[in-house]
Amino acid sequence: MALSGFRHLPGFLDRQAQMRLKAALDDVLEVAPLFVPVMPRSGRPFSVRMTNCGDLGWVSDKAGGYRYQPTHPDTGATWPAMPRQLTTIWKAVADGAPAPEACLVNWYAPGAKMGLHVDRDEEDLSAPVVSVSLGDDAWFRIGGRKRGDPTEKVLLRSGDVLVLGGDARLAFHGIDRILPRTSDLLGEAGRINLTLRRVRLA
Ligand code: MD3
Ligand code: FE
């Protein structure tokens, strides 16, 4: 892997830690149901459903585009607090970056994917993004700073953590596909990815 700031920590969470995190997320989902984000201008829906926890959440709709806001786009309620397990993971791997403000929860049903993109809606682009995978395996793809740069694929499994800092922070990346029923953690086919992010400058 040519990108210096890319760290893959396979099996960072053991099965018990994954189950505890899943239980905490069930509480988040009860208060902040999954919504369908829609692309700016085209109005095309994402195949991934989303919600958030923490002070800020990432949302997207046709009129307002990509942004962070303190409230759920459908219910208008403030996002639920970030579970303690997540701030603990951030402290362990984020190299002293200021506290995370947003946790984007991505839900992949079988067939859902996420095209190659760069995450740059955050004001603080010096903090890493920390990703936690739960449930079915997925093929993650990461390239370079330019869309045409060569890419590599990495299999992400339940309990894996990724740290995307340095060069990797502004790299193109996406999810090609999930491998339904490769994990029994969620009790149904699908995958959850959590991304912890610092949004504003500290
Ligand atoms: C590399 N999520 O939410 S996580 C996203 O599995 C996103 O749901 C994917 O891309 C998922 O924006 C990939 C790994 C990841 C997350 C953020 C990154 C890789 C990243 C930000 C910059 C570079
Ligand atoms: Fe991303």
PDB file of C-alpha atoms and ligand atoms in Angstrom:
ATOM      1  CA  MET A   1       0.000   0.000   0.000  1.00  0.00           C
ATOM      2  CA  ALA A   2       1.574   3.230  -1.202  1.00  0.00           C
ATOM      3  CA  LEU A   3      -0.481   5.523   1.047  1.00  0.00           C
ATOM      4  CA  SER A   4       1.444   6.336   4.234  1.00  0.00           C
ATOM      5  CA  GLY A   5      -1.533   7.168   6.447  1.00  0.00           C
ATOM      6  CA  PHE A   6      -3.527   3.968   5.812  1.00  0.00           C
ATOM      7  CA  ARG A   7      -3.716   1.471   8.705  1.00  0.00           C
ATOM      8  CA  HIS A   8      -5.788  -1.719   8.603  1.00  0.00           C
ATOM      9  CA  LEU A   9      -6.226  -3.327  12.036  1.00  0.00           C
ATOM     10  CA  PRO A  10      -7.882  -6.718  11.321  1.00  0.00           C
ATOM     11  CA  GLY A  11      -9.817  -8.152  14.275  1.00  0.00           C
ATOM     12  CA  PHE A  12      -9.341  -5.013  16.404  1.00  0.00           C
ATOM     13  CA  LEU A  13     -12.662  -5.828  18.129  1.00  0.00           C
ATOM     14  CA  ASP A  14     -13.182  -9.382  19.391  1.00  0.00           C
ATOM     15  CA  ARG A  15     -16.587 -11.048  19.125  1.00  0.00           C
ATOM     16  CA  GLN A  16     -17.720  -9.821  22.550  1.00  0.00           C
ATOM     17  CA  ALA A  17     -16.740  -6.223  21.774  1.00  0.00           C
ATOM     18  CA  GLN A  18     -18.572  -6.478  18.432  1.00  0.00           C
ATOM     19  CA  MET A  19     -21.717  -7.731  20.178  1.00  0.00           C
ATOM     20  CA  ARG A  20     -21.577  -4.908  22.743  1.00  0.00           C
ATOM     21  CA  LEU A  21     -21.143  -2.334  19.989  1.00  0.00           C
ATOM     22  CA  LYS A  22     -24.046  -3.856  18.034  1.00  0.00           C
ATOM     23  CA  ALA A  23     -26.259  -3.542  21.152  1.00  0.00           C
ATOM     24  CA  ALA A  24     -25.286   0.128  21.558  1.00  0.00           C
ATOM     25  CA  LEU A  25     -26.096   0.719  17.879  1.00  0.00           C
ATOM     26  CA  ASP A  26     -29.522  -0.863  18.268  1.00  0.00           C
ATOM     27  CA  ASP A  27     -30.270   1.921  20.790  1.00  0.00           C
ATOM     28  CA  VAL A  28     -28.952   4.552  18.365  1.00  0.00           C
ATOM     29  CA  LEU A  29     -31.145   3.182  15.542  1.00  0.00           C
ATOM     30  CA  GLU A  30     -34.231   3.289  17.731  1.00  0.00           C
ATOM     31  CA  VAL A  31     -33.812   7.040  18.320  1.00  0.00           C
ATOM     32  CA  ALA A  32     -32.299   7.922  14.944  1.00  0.00           C
ATOM     33  CA  PRO A  33     -33.820   5.655  12.261  1.00  0.00           C
ATOM     34  CA  LEU A  34     -31.989   4.945   9.019  1.00  0.00           C
ATOM     35  CA  PHE A  35     -32.670   7.495   6.290  1.00  0.00           C
ATOM     36  CA  VAL A  36     -32.020   7.356   2.543  1.00  0.00           C
ATOM     37  CA  PRO A  37     -29.510  10.021   1.503  1.00  0.00           C
ATOM     38  CA  VAL A  38     -30.075  11.588  -1.908  1.00  0.00           C
ATOM     39  CA  MET A  39     -27.405  12.992  -4.214  1.00  0.00           C
ATOM     40  CA  PRO A  40     -27.228  16.738  -4.730  1.00  0.00           C
ATOM     41  CA  ARG A  41     -28.674  18.021  -8.051  1.00  0.00           C
ATOM     42  CA  SER A  42     -29.469  14.579  -9.588  1.00  0.00           C
ATOM     43  CA  GLY A  43     -31.692  13.549  -6.687  1.00  0.00           C
ATOM     44  CA  ARG A  44     -30.485   9.953  -7.083  1.00  0.00           C
ATOM     45  CA  PRO A  45     -30.809   7.939  -3.856  1.00  0.00           C
ATOM     46  CA  PHE A  46     -27.783   6.188  -2.348  1.00  0.00           C
ATOM     47  CA  SER A  47     -28.065   2.391  -2.112  1.00  0.00           C
ATOM     48  CA  VAL A  48     -26.598   2.641   1.409  1.00  0.00           C
ATOM     49  CA  ARG A  49     -28.939   3.767   4.194  1.00  0.00           C
ATOM     50  CA  MET A  50     -27.512   5.966   6.923  1.00  0.00           C
ATOM     51  CA  THR A  51     -27.901   7.502  10.338  1.00  0.00           C
ATOM     52  CA  ASN A  52     -25.530   9.228  12.767  1.00  0.00           C
ATOM     53  CA  CYS A  53     -24.648   9.655  16.395  1.00  0.00           C
ATOM     54  CA  GLY A  54     -22.575  12.340  18.109  1.00  0.00           C
ATOM     55  CA  ASP A  55     -22.897  16.142  18.041  1.00  0.00           C
ATOM     56  CA  LEU A  56     -23.024  16.336  14.245  1.00  0.00           C
ATOM     57  CA  GLY A  57     -24.242  14.026  11.501  1.00  0.00           C
ATOM     58  CA  TRP A  58     -23.547  13.806   7.787  1.00  0.00           C
ATOM     59  CA  VAL A  59     -26.621  14.184   5.586  1.00  0.00           C
ATOM     60  CA  SER A  60     -27.325  14.760   1.895  1.00  0.00           C
ATOM     61  CA  ASP A  61     -30.398  15.799  -0.041  1.00  0.00           C
ATOM     62  CA  LYS A  62     -31.192  17.198  -3.453  1.00  0.00           C
ATOM     63  CA  ALA A  63     -31.519  20.839  -2.413  1.00  0.00           C
ATOM     64  CA  GLY A  64     -28.967  21.175   0.386  1.00  0.00           C
ATOM     65  CA  GLY A  65     -26.214  18.810  -0.792  1.00  0.00           C
ATOM     66  CA  TYR A  66     -23.607  17.154   1.422  1.00  0.00           C
ATOM     67  CA  ARG A  67     -23.271  18.696   4.887  1.00  0.00           C
ATOM     68  CA  TYR A  68     -23.017  18.118   8.624  1.00  0.00           C
ATOM     69  CA  GLN A  69     -25.902  19.158  10.866  1.00  0.00           C
ATOM     70  CA  PRO A  70     -26.953  18.577  14.498  1.00  0.00           C
ATOM     71  CA  THR A  71     -30.364  17.094  13.639  1.00  0.00           C
ATOM     72  CA  HIS A  72     -31.866  14.080  11.849  1.00  0.00           C
ATOM     73  CA  PRO A  73     -33.179  15.024   8.379  1.00  0.00           C
ATOM     74  CA  ASP A  74     -36.500  13.143   8.817  1.00  0.00           C
ATOM     75  CA  THR A  75     -37.326  13.474  12.534  1.00  0.00           C
ATOM     76  CA  GLY A  76     -35.664  16.835  13.271  1.00  0.00           C
ATOM     77  CA  ALA A  77     -34.336  15.416  16.566  1.00  0.00           C
ATOM     78  CA  THR A  78     -30.740  15.926  17.678  1.00  0.00           C
ATOM     79  CA  TRP A  79     -28.529  12.882  17.093  1.00  0.00           C
ATOM     80  CA  PRO A  80     -28.074  10.440  20.007  1.00  0.00           C
ATOM     81  CA  ALA A  81     -24.796  10.522  21.921  1.00  0.00           C
ATOM     82  CA  MET A  82     -21.857   8.596  20.576  1.00  0.00           C
ATOM     83  CA  PRO A  83     -21.533   5.253  22.441  1.00  0.00           C
ATOM     84  CA  ARG A  84     -18.581   5.130  24.851  1.00  0.00           C
ATOM     85  CA  GLN A  85     -17.032   2.188  22.967  1.00  0.00           C
ATOM     86  CA  LEU A  86     -16.534   4.424  19.944  1.00  0.00           C
ATOM     87  CA  THR A  87     -14.742   7.242  21.762  1.00  0.00           C
ATOM     88  CA  THR A  88     -12.549   4.581  23.369  1.00  0.00           C
ATOM     89  CA  ILE A  89     -11.598   3.193  19.942  1.00  0.00           C
ATOM     90  CA  TRP A  90     -10.867   6.725  18.677  1.00  0.00           C
ATOM     91  CA  LYS A  91      -8.565   7.432  21.659  1.00  0.00           C
ATOM     92  CA  ALA A  92      -6.704   4.183  21.025  1.00  0.00           C
ATOM     93  CA  VAL A  93      -6.002   4.727  17.328  1.00  0.00           C
ATOM     94  CA  ALA A  94      -6.444   8.399  16.320  1.00  0.00           C
ATOM     95  CA  ASP A  95      -2.972   9.568  17.373  1.00  0.00           C
ATOM     96  CA  GLY A  96      -4.064  12.374  19.718  1.00  0.00           C
ATOM     97  CA  ALA A  97      -6.526  14.008  17.310  1.00  0.00           C
ATOM     98  CA  PRO A  98      -9.261  16.127  18.986  1.00  0.00           C
ATOM     99  CA  ALA A  99     -12.428  14.263  20.032  1.00  0.00           C
ATOM    100  CA  PRO A 100     -14.666  12.910  17.268  1.00  0.00           C
ATOM    101  CA  GLU A 101     -17.825  14.960  16.641  1.00  0.00           C
ATOM    102  CA  ALA A 102     -19.640  12.720  14.170  1.00  0.00           C
ATOM    103  CA  CYS A 103     -20.193   9.011  13.729  1.00  0.00           C
ATOM    104  CA  LEU A 104     -21.777   8.176  10.382  1.00  0.00           C
ATOM    105  CA  VAL A 105     -23.543   4.794  10.425  1.00  0.00           C
ATOM    106  CA  ASN A 106     -23.746   3.176   6.973  1.00  0.00           C
ATOM    107  CA  TRP A 107     -26.088   0.204   6.501  1.00  0.00           C
ATOM    108  CA  TYR A 108     -25.419  -2.043   3.481  1.00  0.00           C
ATOM    109  CA  ALA A 109     -28.170  -4.474   2.564  1.00  0.00           C
ATOM    110  CA  PRO A 110     -27.096  -7.151   0.035  1.00  0.00           C
ATOM    111  CA  GLY A 111     -26.454  -5.364  -3.287  1.00  0.00           C
ATOM    112  CA  ALA A 112     -25.661  -1.970  -1.738  1.00  0.00           C
ATOM    113  CA  LYS A 113     -22.359  -0.333  -2.667  1.00  0.00           C
ATOM    114  CA  MET A 114     -20.577   3.005  -2.423  1.00  0.00           C
ATOM    115  CA  GLY A 115     -18.845   4.435  -5.487  1.00  0.00           C
ATOM    116  CA  LEU A 116     -15.345   5.891  -5.418  1.00  0.00           C
ATOM    117  CA  HIS A 117     -15.342   9.269  -3.665  1.00  0.00           C
ATOM    118  CA  VAL A 118     -13.270  11.562  -1.461  1.00  0.00           C
ATOM    119  CA  ASP A 119     -14.456  12.641   2.005  1.00  0.00           C
ATOM    120  CA  ARG A 120     -13.897  16.382   2.211  1.00  0.00           C
ATOM    121  CA  ASP A 121     -16.979  17.847   3.850  1.00  0.00           C
ATOM    122  CA  GLU A 122     -15.056  18.196   7.123  1.00  0.00           C
ATOM    123  CA  GLU A 123     -13.394  21.459   8.066  1.00  0.00           C
ATOM    124  CA  ASP A 124     -10.603  19.614   9.909  1.00  0.00           C
ATOM    125  CA  LEU A 125      -8.912  17.482   7.242  1.00  0.00           C
ATOM    126  CA  SER A 126      -5.841  16.903   9.425  1.00  0.00           C
ATOM    127  CA  ALA A 127      -7.631  14.509  11.807  1.00  0.00           C
ATOM    128  CA  PRO A 128      -7.905  10.908  10.615  1.00  0.00           C
ATOM    129  CA  VAL A 129     -11.171   9.134   9.818  1.00  0.00           C
ATOM    130  CA  VAL A 130     -11.575   5.922  11.843  1.00  0.00           C
ATOM    131  CA  SER A 131     -13.787   3.173  10.390  1.00  0.00           C
ATOM    132  CA  VAL A 132     -15.252   0.151  12.200  1.00  0.00           C
ATOM    133  CA  SER A 133     -16.837  -2.746  10.267  1.00  0.00           C
ATOM    134  CA  LEU A 134     -19.576  -5.031  11.659  1.00  0.00           C
ATOM    135  CA  GLY A 135     -21.398  -7.913   9.988  1.00  0.00           C
ATOM    136  CA  ASP A 136     -20.795  -9.246   6.503  1.00  0.00           C
ATOM    137  CA  ASP A 137     -17.413  -8.997   4.745  1.00  0.00           C
ATOM    138  CA  ALA A 138     -16.962  -6.268   2.142  1.00  0.00           C
ATOM    139  CA  TRP A 139     -14.507  -5.439  -0.623  1.00  0.00           C
ATOM    140  CA  PHE A 140     -13.132  -1.972   0.104  1.00  0.00           C
ATOM    141  CA  ARG A 141     -11.243  -0.138  -2.657  1.00  0.00           C
ATOM    142  CA  ILE A 142      -8.722   2.647  -2.118  1.00  0.00           C
ATOM    143  CA  GLY A 143      -6.714   4.628  -4.652  1.00  0.00           C
ATOM    144  CA  GLY A 144      -4.807   7.888  -4.591  1.00  0.00           C
ATOM    145  CA  ARG A 145      -5.476  11.616  -4.600  1.00  0.00           C
ATOM    146  CA  LYS A 146      -6.626  11.588  -8.227  1.00  0.00           C
ATOM    147  CA  ARG A 147      -9.618   9.683  -9.570  1.00  0.00           C
ATOM    148  CA  GLY A 148      -7.544   7.812 -12.176  1.00  0.00           C
ATOM    149  CA  ASP A 149      -4.805   6.684  -9.749  1.00  0.00           C
ATOM    150  CA  PRO A 150      -4.342   2.912  -9.384  1.00  0.00           C
ATOM    151  CA  THR A 151      -6.495   1.278  -6.695  1.00  0.00           C
ATOM    152  CA  GLU A 152      -6.113  -1.696  -4.399  1.00  0.00           C
ATOM    153  CA  LYS A 153      -8.811  -3.749  -2.774  1.00  0.00           C
ATOM    154  CA  VAL A 154      -8.887  -4.826   0.858  1.00  0.00           C
ATOM    155  CA  LEU A 155     -11.330  -7.315   2.415  1.00  0.00           C
ATOM    156  CA  LEU A 156     -12.965  -5.727   5.458  1.00  0.00           C
ATOM    157  CA  ARG A 157     -14.351  -8.144   8.024  1.00  0.00           C
ATOM    158  CA  SER A 158     -16.467  -7.764  11.153  1.00  0.00           C
ATOM    159  CA  GLY A 159     -14.359  -6.228  13.933  1.00  0.00           C
ATOM    160  CA  ASP A 160     -11.798  -4.636  11.604  1.00  0.00           C
ATOM    161  CA  VAL A 161     -10.744  -1.021  12.165  1.00  0.00           C
ATOM    162  CA  LEU A 162      -9.262   1.280   9.521  1.00  0.00           C
ATOM    163  CA  VAL A 163      -7.409   4.495  10.288  1.00  0.00           C
ATOM    164  CA  LEU A 164      -7.257   6.925   7.357  1.00  0.00           C
ATOM    165  CA  GLY A 165      -4.842   9.728   8.093  1.00  0.00           C
ATOM    166  CA  GLY A 166      -2.019  11.500   6.323  1.00  0.00           C
ATOM    167  CA  ASP A 167      -1.974  10.807   2.574  1.00  0.00           C
ATOM    168  CA  ALA A 168      -4.913   8.424   2.855  1.00  0.00           C
ATOM    169  CA  ARG A 169      -7.244  11.075   4.298  1.00  0.00           C
ATOM    170  CA  LEU A 170      -7.932  12.577   0.863  1.00  0.00           C
ATOM    171  CA  ALA A 171      -7.688   9.356  -1.154  1.00  0.00           C
ATOM    172  CA  PHE A 172     -10.468   8.088  -3.405  1.00  0.00           C
ATOM    173  CA  HIS A 173     -12.187   5.058  -1.854  1.00  0.00           C
ATOM    174  CA  GLY A 174     -15.410   3.086  -1.942  1.00  0.00           C
ATOM    175  CA  ILE A 175     -17.147  -0.242  -1.303  1.00  0.00           C
ATOM    176  CA  ASP A 176     -17.426  -2.510  -4.363  1.00  0.00           C
ATOM    177  CA  ARG A 177     -19.757  -5.044  -2.805  1.00  0.00           C
ATOM    178  CA  ILE A 178     -20.607  -6.892   0.353  1.00  0.00           C
ATOM    179  CA  LEU A 179     -20.506 -10.685   0.669  1.00  0.00           C
ATOM    180  CA  PRO A 180     -23.926 -11.565   2.121  1.00  0.00           C
ATOM    181  CA  ARG A 181     -24.062 -14.094   5.008  1.00  0.00           C
ATOM    182  CA  THR A 182     -20.317 -14.262   5.645  1.00  0.00           C
ATOM    183  CA  SER A 183     -20.999 -13.127   9.252  1.00  0.00           C
ATOM    184  CA  ASP A 184     -23.766 -14.039  11.702  1.00  0.00           C
ATOM    185  CA  LEU A 185     -23.206 -11.017  13.979  1.00  0.00           C
ATOM    186  CA  LEU A 186     -26.193  -8.946  12.845  1.00  0.00           C
ATOM    187  CA  GLY A 187     -28.719 -11.806  12.745  1.00  0.00           C
ATOM    188  CA  GLU A 188     -29.506 -10.900   9.127  1.00  0.00           C
ATOM    189  CA  ALA A 189     -27.530 -10.409   5.909  1.00  0.00           C
ATOM    190  CA  GLY A 190     -25.908  -6.990   5.680  1.00  0.00           C
ATOM    191  CA  ARG A 191     -23.065  -4.835   6.863  1.00  0.00           C
ATOM    192  CA  ILE A 192     -22.691  -1.836   9.136  1.00  0.00           C
ATOM    193  CA  ASN A 193     -19.795   0.561   8.805  1.00  0.00           C
ATOM    194  CA  LEU A 194     -19.166   3.284  11.360  1.00  0.00           C
ATOM    195  CA  THR A 195     -16.935   6.228  10.519  1.00  0.00           C
ATOM    196  CA  LEU A 196     -15.744   8.461  13.337  1.00  0.00           C
ATOM    197  CA  ARG A 197     -14.824  11.959  12.260  1.00  0.00           C
ATOM    198  CA  ARG A 198     -13.603  15.282  13.579  1.00  0.00           C
ATOM    199  CA  VAL A 199     -15.597  17.880  11.666  1.00  0.00           C
ATOM    200  CA  ARG A 200     -14.697  21.358  12.968  1.00  0.00           C
ATOM    201  CA  LEU A 201     -11.275  22.726  13.746  1.00  0.00           C
ATOM    202  CA  ALA A 202     -10.535  22.300  17.460  1.00  0.00           C
TER     203      ALA A 202
HETATM  204  C1  MD3 B   1     -10.524   6.721   3.168  1.00  0.00           C
HETATM  205  N1  MD3 B   1     -17.501   4.444   4.007  1.00  0.00           N
HETATM  206  O1  MD3 B   1     -18.664   6.704   4.870  1.00  0.00           O
HETATM  207  S1  MD3 B   1     -15.059   3.013   5.396  1.00  0.00           S
HETATM  208  C2  MD3 B   1     -17.787   6.817   3.995  1.00  0.00           C
HETATM  209  O2  MD3 B   1     -17.384   1.005   4.405  1.00  0.00           O
HETATM  210  C3  MD3 B   1     -17.141   5.604   3.462  1.00  0.00           C
HETATM  211  O3  MD3 B   1     -18.998   2.414   4.546  1.00  0.00           O
HETATM  212  C4  MD3 B   1     -17.037   3.162   3.523  1.00  0.00           C
HETATM  213  O4  MD3 B   1     -16.360   5.692   2.582  1.00  0.00           O
HETATM  214  C5  MD3 B   1     -17.851   2.108   4.212  1.00  0.00           C
HETATM  215  O5  MD3 B   1     -17.402   7.906   3.560  1.00  0.00           O
HETATM  216  C6  MD3 B   1     -15.584   2.969   3.722  1.00  0.00           C
HETATM  217  C7  MD3 B   1     -13.356   3.370   5.193  1.00  0.00           C
HETATM  218  C8  MD3 B   1     -13.076   4.803   4.907  1.00  0.00           C
HETATM  219  C9  MD3 B   1     -13.791   5.810   5.490  1.00  0.00           C
HETATM  220  C10 MD3 B   1     -13.428   7.132   5.305  1.00  0.00           C
HETATM  221  C11 MD3 B   1     -12.329   7.454   4.536  1.00  0.00           C
HETATM  222  C12 MD3 B   1     -12.023   5.105   4.118  1.00  0.00           C
HETATM  223  C13 MD3 B   1     -11.630   6.425   3.933  1.00  0.00           C
HETATM  224  C14 MD3 B   1     -11.920   8.774   4.365  1.00  0.00           C
HETATM  225  C15 MD3 B   1     -10.812   9.045   3.627  1.00  0.00           C
HETATM  226  C16 MD3 B   1     -10.118   8.019   3.017  1.00  0.00           C
HETATM  227 FE    FE B   2     -15.802   7.807   2.371  1.00  0.00          FE
END
